[in-house]
CSV table of C-alpha atoms in Angstrom, one decimal:
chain,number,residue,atom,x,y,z
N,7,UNK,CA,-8.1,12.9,18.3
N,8,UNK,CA,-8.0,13.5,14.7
N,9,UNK,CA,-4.4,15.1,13.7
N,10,UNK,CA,-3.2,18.9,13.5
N,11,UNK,CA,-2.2,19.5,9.9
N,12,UNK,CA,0.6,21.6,8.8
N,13,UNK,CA,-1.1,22.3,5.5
N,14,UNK,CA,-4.4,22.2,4.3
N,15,UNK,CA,-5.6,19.4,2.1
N,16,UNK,CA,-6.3,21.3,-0.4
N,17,UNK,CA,-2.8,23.1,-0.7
N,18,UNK,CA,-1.3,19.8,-0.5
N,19,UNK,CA,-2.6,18.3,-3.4
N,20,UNK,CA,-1.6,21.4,-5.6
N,21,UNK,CA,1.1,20.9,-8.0
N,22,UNK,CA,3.5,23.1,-6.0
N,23,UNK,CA,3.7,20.9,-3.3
N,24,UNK,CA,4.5,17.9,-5.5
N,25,UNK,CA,7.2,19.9,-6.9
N,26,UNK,CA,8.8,21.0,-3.2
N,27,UNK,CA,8.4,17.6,-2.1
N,28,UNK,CA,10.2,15.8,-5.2
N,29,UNK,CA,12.9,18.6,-5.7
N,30,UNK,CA,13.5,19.8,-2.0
N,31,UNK,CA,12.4,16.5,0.9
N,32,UNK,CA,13.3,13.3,1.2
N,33,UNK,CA,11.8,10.5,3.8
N,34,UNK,CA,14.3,10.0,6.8
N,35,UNK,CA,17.0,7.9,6.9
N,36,UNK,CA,17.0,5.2,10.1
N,37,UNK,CA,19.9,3.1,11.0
N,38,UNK,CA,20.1,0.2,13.1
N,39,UNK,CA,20.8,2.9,16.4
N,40,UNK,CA,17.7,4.2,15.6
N,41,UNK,CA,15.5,0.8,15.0
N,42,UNK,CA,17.0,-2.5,15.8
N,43,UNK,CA,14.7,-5.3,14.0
N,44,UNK,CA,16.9,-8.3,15.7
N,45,UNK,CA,14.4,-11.2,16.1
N,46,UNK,CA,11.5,-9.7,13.8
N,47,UNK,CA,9.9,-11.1,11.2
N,48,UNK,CA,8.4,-8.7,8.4
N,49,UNK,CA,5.9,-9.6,5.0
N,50,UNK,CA,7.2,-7.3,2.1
N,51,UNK,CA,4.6,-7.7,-1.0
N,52,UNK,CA,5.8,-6.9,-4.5
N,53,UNK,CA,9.6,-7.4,-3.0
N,54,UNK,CA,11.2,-8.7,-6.2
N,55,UNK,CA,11.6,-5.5,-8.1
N,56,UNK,CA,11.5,-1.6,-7.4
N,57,UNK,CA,10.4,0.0,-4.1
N,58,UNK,CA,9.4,-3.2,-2.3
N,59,UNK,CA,13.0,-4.7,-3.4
N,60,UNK,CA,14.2,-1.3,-1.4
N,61,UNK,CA,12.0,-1.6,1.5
N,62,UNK,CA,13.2,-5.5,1.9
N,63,UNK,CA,16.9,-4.3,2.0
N,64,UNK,CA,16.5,-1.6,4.6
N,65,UNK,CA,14.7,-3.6,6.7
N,66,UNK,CA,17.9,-6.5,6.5
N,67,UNK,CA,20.0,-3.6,7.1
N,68,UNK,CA,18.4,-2.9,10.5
N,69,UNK,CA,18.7,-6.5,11.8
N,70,UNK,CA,15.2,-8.1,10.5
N,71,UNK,CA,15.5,-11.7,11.0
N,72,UNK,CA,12.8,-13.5,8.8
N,73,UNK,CA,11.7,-11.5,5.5
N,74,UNK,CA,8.7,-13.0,3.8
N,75,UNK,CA,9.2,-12.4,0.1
N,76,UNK,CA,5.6,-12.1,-0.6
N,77,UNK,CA,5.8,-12.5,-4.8
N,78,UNK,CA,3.3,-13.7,-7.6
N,79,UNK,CA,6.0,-14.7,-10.0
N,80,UNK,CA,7.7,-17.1,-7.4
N,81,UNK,CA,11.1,-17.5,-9.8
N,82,UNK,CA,11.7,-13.9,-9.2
N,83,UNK,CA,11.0,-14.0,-5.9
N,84,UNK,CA,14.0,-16.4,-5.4
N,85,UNK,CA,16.2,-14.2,-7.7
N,86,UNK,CA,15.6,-11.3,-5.6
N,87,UNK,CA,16.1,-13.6,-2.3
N,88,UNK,CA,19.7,-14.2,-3.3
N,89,UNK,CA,20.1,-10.6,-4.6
N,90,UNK,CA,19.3,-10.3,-0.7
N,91,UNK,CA,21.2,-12.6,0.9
N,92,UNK,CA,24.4,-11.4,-1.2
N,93,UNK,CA,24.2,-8.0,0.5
N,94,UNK,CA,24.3,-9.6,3.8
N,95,UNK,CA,28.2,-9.5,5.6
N,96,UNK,CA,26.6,-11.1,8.6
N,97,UNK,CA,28.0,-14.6,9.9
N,98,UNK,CA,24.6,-15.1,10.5
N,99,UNK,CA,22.4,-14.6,7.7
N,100,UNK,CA,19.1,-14.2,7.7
N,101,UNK,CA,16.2,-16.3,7.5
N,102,UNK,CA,14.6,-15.0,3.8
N,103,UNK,CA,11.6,-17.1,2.0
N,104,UNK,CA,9.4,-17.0,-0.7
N,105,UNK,CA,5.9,-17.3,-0.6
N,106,UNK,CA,3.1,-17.0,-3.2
N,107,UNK,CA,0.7,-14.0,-3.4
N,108,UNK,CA,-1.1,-13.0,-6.3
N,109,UNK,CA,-3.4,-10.4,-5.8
N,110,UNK,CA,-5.5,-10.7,-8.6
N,111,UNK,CA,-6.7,-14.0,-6.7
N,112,UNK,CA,-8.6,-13.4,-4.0
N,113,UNK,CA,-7.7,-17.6,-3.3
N,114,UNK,CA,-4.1,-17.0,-3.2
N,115,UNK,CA,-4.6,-14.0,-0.9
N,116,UNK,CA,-7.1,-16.1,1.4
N,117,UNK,CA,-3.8,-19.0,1.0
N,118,UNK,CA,-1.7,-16.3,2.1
N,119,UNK,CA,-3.2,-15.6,5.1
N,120,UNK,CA,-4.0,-19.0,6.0
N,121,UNK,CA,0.3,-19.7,6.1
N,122,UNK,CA,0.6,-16.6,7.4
N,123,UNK,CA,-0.8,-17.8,10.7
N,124,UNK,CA,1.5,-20.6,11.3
N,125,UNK,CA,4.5,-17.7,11.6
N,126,UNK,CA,6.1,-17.2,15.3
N,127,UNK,CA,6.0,-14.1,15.2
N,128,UNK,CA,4.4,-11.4,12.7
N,129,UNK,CA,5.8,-7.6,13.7
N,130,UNK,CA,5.3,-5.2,10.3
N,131,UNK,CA,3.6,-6.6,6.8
N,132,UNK,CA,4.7,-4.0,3.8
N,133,UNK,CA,1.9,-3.7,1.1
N,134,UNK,CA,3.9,-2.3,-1.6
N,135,UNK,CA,2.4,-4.5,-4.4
N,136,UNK,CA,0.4,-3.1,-7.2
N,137,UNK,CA,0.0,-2.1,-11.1
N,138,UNK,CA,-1.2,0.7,-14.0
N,139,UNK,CA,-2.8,-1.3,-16.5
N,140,UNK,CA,-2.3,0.6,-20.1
N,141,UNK,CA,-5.6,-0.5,-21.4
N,142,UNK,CA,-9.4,-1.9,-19.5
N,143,UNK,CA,-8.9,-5.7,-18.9
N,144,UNK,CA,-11.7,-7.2,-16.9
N,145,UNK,CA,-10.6,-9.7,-14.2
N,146,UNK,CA,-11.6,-13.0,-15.1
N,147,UNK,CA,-12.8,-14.2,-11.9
N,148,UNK,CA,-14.6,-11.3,-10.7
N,149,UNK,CA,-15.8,-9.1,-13.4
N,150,UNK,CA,-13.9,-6.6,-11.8
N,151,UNK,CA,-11.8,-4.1,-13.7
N,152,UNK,CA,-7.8,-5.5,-12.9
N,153,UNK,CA,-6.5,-2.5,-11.5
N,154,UNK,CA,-9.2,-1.8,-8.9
N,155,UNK,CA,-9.3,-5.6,-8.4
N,156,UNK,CA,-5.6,-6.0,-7.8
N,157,UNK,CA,-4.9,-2.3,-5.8
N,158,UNK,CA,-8.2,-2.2,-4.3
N,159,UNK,CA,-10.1,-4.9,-3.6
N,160,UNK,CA,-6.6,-7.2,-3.1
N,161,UNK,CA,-5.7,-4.4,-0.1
N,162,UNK,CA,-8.6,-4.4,1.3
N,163,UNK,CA,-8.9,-7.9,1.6
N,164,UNK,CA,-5.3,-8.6,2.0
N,165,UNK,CA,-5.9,-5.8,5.1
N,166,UNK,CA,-8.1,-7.3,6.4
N,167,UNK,CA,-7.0,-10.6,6.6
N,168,UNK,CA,-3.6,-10.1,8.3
N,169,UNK,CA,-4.8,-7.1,10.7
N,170,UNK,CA,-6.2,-9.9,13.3
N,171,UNK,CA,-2.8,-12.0,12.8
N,172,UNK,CA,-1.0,-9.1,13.3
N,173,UNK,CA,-3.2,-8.4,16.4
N,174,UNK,CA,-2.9,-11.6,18.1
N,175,UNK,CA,0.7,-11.5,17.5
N,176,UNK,CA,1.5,-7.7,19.1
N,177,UNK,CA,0.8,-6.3,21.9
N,178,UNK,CA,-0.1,-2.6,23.0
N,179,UNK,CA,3.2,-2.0,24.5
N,180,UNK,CA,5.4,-3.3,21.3
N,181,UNK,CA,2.8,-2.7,18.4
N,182,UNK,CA,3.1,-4.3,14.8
N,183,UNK,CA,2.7,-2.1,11.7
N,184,UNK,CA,0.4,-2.9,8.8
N,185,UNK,CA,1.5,-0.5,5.9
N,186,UNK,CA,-0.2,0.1,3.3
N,187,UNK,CA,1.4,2.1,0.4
N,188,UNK,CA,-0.6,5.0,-0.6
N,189,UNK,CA,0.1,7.4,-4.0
N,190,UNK,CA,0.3,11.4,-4.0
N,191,UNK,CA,-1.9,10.7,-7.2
N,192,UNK,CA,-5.1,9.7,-4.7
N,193,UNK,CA,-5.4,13.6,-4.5
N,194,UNK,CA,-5.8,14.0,-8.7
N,195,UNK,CA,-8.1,11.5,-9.3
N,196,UNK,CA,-11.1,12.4,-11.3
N,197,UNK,CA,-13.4,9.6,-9.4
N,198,UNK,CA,-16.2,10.8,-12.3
N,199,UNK,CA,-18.1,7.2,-10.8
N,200,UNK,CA,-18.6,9.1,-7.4
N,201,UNK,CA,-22.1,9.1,-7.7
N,202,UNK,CA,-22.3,5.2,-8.8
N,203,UNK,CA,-24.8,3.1,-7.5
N,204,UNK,CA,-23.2,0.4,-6.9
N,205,UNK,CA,-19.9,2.4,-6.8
N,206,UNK,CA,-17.5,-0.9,-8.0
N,207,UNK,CA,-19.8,-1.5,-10.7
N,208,UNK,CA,-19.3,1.7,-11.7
N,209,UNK,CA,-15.4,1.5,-11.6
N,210,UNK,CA,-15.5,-1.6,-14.1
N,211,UNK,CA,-17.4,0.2,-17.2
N,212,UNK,CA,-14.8,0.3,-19.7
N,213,UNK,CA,-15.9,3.2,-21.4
N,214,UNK,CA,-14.7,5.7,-18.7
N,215,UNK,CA,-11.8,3.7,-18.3
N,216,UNK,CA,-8.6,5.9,-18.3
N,217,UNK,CA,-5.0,4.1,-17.5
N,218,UNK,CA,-3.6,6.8,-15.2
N,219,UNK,CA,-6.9,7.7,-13.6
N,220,UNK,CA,-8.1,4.5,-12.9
N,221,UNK,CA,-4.9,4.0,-11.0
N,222,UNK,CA,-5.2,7.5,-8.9
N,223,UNK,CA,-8.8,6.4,-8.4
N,224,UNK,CA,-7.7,3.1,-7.0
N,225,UNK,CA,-5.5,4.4,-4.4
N,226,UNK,CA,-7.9,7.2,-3.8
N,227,UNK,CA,-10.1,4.0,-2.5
N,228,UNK,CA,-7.7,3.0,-0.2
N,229,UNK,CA,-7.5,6.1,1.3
N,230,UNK,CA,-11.2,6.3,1.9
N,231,UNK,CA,-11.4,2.5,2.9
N,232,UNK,CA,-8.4,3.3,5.7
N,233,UNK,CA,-10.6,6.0,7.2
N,234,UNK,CA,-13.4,3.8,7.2
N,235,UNK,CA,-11.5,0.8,8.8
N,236,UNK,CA,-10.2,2.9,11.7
N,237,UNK,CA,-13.0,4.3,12.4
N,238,UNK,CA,-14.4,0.9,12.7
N,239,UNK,CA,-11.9,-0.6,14.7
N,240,UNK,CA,-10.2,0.6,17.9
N,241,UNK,CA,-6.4,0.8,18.1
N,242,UNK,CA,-5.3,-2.2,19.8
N,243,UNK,CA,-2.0,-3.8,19.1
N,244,UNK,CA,-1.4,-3.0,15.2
N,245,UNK,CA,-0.5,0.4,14.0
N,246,UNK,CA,-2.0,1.1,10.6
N,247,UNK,CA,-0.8,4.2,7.9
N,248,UNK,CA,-0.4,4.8,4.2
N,249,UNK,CA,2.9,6.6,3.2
N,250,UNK,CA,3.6,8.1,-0.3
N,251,UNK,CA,6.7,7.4,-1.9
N,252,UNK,CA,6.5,9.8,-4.3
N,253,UNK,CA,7.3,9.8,-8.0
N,254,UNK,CA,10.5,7.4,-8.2
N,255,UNK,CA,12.2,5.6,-11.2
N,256,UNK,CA,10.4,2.3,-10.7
N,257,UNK,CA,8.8,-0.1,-13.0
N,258,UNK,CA,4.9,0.6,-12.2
N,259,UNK,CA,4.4,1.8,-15.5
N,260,UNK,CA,6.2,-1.1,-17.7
N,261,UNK,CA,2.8,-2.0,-20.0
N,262,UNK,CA,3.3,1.4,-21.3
N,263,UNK,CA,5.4,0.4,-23.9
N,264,UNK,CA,5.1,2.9,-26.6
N,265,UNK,CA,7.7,5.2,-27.4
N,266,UNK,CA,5.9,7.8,-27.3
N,267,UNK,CA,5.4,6.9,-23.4
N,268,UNK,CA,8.6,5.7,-22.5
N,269,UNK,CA,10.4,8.6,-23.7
N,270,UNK,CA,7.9,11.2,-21.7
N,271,UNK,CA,7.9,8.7,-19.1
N,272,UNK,CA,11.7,9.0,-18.8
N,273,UNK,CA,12.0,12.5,-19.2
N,274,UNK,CA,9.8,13.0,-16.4
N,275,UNK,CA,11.5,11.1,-14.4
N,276,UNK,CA,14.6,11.9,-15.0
N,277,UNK,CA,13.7,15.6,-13.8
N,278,UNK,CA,11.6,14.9,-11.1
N,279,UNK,CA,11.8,11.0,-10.2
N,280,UNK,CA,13.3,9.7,-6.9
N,281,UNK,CA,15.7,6.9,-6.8
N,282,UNK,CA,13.7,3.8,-5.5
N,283,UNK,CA,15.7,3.3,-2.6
N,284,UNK,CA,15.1,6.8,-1.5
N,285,UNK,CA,11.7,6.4,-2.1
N,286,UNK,CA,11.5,2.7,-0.2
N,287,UNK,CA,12.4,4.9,3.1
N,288,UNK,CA,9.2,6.3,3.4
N,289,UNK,CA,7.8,2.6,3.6
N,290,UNK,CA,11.0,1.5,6.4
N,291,UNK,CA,9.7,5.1,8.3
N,292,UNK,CA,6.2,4.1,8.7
N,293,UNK,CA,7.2,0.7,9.7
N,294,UNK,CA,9.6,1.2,12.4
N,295,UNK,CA,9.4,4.6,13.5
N,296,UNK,CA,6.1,5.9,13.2
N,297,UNK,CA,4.1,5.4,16.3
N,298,UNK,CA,-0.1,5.4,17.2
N,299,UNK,CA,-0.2,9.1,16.2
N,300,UNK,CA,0.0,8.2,12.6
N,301,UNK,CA,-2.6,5.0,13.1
N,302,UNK,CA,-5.1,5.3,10.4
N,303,UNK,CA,-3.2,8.4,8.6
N,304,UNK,CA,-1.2,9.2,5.5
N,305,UNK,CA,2.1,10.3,5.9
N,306,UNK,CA,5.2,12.1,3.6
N,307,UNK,CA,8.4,12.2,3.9
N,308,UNK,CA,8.1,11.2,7.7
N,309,UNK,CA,5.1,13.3,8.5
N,310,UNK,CA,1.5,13.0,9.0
N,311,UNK,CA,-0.2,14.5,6.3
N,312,UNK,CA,-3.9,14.9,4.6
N,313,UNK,CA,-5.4,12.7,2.5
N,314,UNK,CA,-6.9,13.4,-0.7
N,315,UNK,CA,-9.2,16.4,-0.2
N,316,UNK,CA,-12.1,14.4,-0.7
N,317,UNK,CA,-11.8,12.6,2.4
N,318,UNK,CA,-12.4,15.3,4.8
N,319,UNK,CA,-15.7,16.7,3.1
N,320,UNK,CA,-19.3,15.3,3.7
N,321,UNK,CA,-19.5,14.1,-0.1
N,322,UNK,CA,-16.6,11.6,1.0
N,323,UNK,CA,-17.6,10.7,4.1
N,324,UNK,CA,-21.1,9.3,2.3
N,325,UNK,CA,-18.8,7.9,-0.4
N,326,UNK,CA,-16.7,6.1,2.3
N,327,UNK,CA,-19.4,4.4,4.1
N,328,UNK,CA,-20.4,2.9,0.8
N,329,UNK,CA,-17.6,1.7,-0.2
N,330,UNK,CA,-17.0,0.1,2.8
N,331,UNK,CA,-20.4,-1.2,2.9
N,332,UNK,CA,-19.6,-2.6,-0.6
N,333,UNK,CA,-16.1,-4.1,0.1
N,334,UNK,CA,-17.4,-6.2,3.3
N,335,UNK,CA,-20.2,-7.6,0.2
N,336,UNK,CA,-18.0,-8.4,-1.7
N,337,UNK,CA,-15.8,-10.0,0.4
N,338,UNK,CA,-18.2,-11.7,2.6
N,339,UNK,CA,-17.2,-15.2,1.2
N,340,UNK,CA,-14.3,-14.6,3.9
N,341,UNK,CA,-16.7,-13.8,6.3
N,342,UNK,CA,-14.6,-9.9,7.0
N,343,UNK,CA,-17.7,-8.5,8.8
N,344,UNK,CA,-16.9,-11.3,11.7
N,345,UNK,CA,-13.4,-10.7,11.4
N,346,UNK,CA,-13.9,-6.8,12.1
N,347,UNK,CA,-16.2,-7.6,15.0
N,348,UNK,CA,-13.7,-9.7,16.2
N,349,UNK,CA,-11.5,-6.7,16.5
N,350,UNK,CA,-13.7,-5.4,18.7
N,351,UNK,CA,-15.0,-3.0,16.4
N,352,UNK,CA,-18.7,-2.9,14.4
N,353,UNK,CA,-18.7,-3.6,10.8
């Protein structure tokens, strides 16, 4: 049943509501009475720095027992773990590790995946990891432009790969959670290569390559390849949203290194910006306390709400299927059409 919106796409992608939502709500606050994480094991990608950092320490703070640091600069990774482990007053520490993910790679994804099914146990995987790339850099193994490589094609493959871990480690009655981080800036995105035939090729042409746009269009692509996935696949024993942090004082934009940037960049942060641990909360909500009504949905500040307007019109729908048609080519070399039949669903 799809969901009974409180607002209309359209009204909240308008400016206002960014405003309300950054000056006047916050995601809830859970505490281990509310969500007790005692003998789970969690994946947190991008955890080193910034929201995924956050997201890592709230889920310690509710009792997780095994955090996978899921980093592609692995030094870091083990600089955050002790950051970690120093908050920790427990007698009994958790179990914290490092492992290797680079998401520009779609090897070190398939690596990722392949360790990932020796865990015990697998119970919520975070994908928080992702970049704005200040000017067009082509991947080098692909072709593919980097930021649609590394927040597109790496989630949808990354997705894809863990869902049926997830599934065989879950069950109906105690459901994992797959979340996948989503952006308010999927709703702004000027998507002029729409009409592309193919659509990826389109996205990699550097002459309509715009830094903030590319990066709104890449997480409008993860909105529409969600909707396509759950579609696809019925809800078994993983529960899969998309919740928007909103605008916080992270380190997304660090390549923009001009003064010119960093001071609006500041300033507009400063006014508007959430704090990253307040912003990490909305990724902890969607994790532990959101249940199979927000499967497949996008959610803010605890609540299932619209995607980007786009997705709910015929025009997206069409634009949907082929992107999902062209994701499962692409990524046929990891034979994901088998994988999504073996979900019981039809590719």
């Amino acid at each position: 049943m799809a969901p009974q919106f409180d607002i209309t796409p359209e009204k909240r992608a308008s400016m206002l509501a960014f405003f309300q939502r950054q000056l006047f709500r916050e995601p809830p606050v859970w505490t281990r009475q509310d969500a007790d994480l005692s003998g789970k094991t969690a994946i947190v990608t991008g955890s080193n720095t910034g929201l995924g950092f956050e997201c890592s320490a709230q889920l310690l703070d509710l009792g997780l027992s095994r955090l996978i640091l899921a980093v592609r600069s692995e030094s870091k990774g083990e600089e955050a773990k002790k950051r970690l482990l120093e908050r920790q007053n427990s007698s009994n520490p958790p179990i914290i590790e490092v492992w290797k993910l680079d998401l520009s790679s779609y090897d070190s994804i398939v690596a990722f995946a392949e360790r990932a099914k020796s865990l015990p146990r697998l119970d919520i995987a975070v994908h928080n990891a992702g970049l704005i790339k200040k000017n067009y850099e082509k991947n080098e193994h692909t072709g593919h432009e980097e930021t649609v490589q590394v927040n597109y094609l790496g989630l949808a493959l990354f997705t894809l790969l863990l869902l049926p871990i997830l599934e065989d480690k879950n069950t109906v009655e105690q459901p994992g959670h797959l979340v996948l981080v989503s952006s308010d800036t999927a709703a702004w995105a000027e998507f002029k290569e729409k009409n592309s035939v193919p659509l990826l090729a389109g996205l990699d042409n550097p002459k309509s390559f715009k830094s903030q746009d590319q990066y709104a269009t890449s997480k409008l692509l993860g909105q529409l390849f969600l909707s396509q996935l759950v579609k696809r696949t019925p809800l078994s024993s993983t529960i899969i949203n998309a919740p928007n942090p909103g605008l916080c004082k992270s380190s997304l934009a660090r390549e923009h290194d001009s003064l010119f940037d960093k001071l609006f960049i500041l300033a507009f942060h400063s006014l508007l910006g959430r704090q990253t641990a307040v912003g990490a909360r909305a990724f902890t909500d969607a994790a532990v306390k959101q249940g199979p009504e927000s499967h497949g949905q996008y959610l803010e500040d605890g609540k299932v709400q619209p995607m980007a307007p786009i997705a709910y019109t015929p025009e997206g729908h069409i634009i949907a299927e082929r992107l999902w048609r062209e994701t499962l080519d692409e990524l046929a070399f990891a034979k994901v059409a088998d994988i999504v039949r073996s979900l019981g669903g039809q590719p």
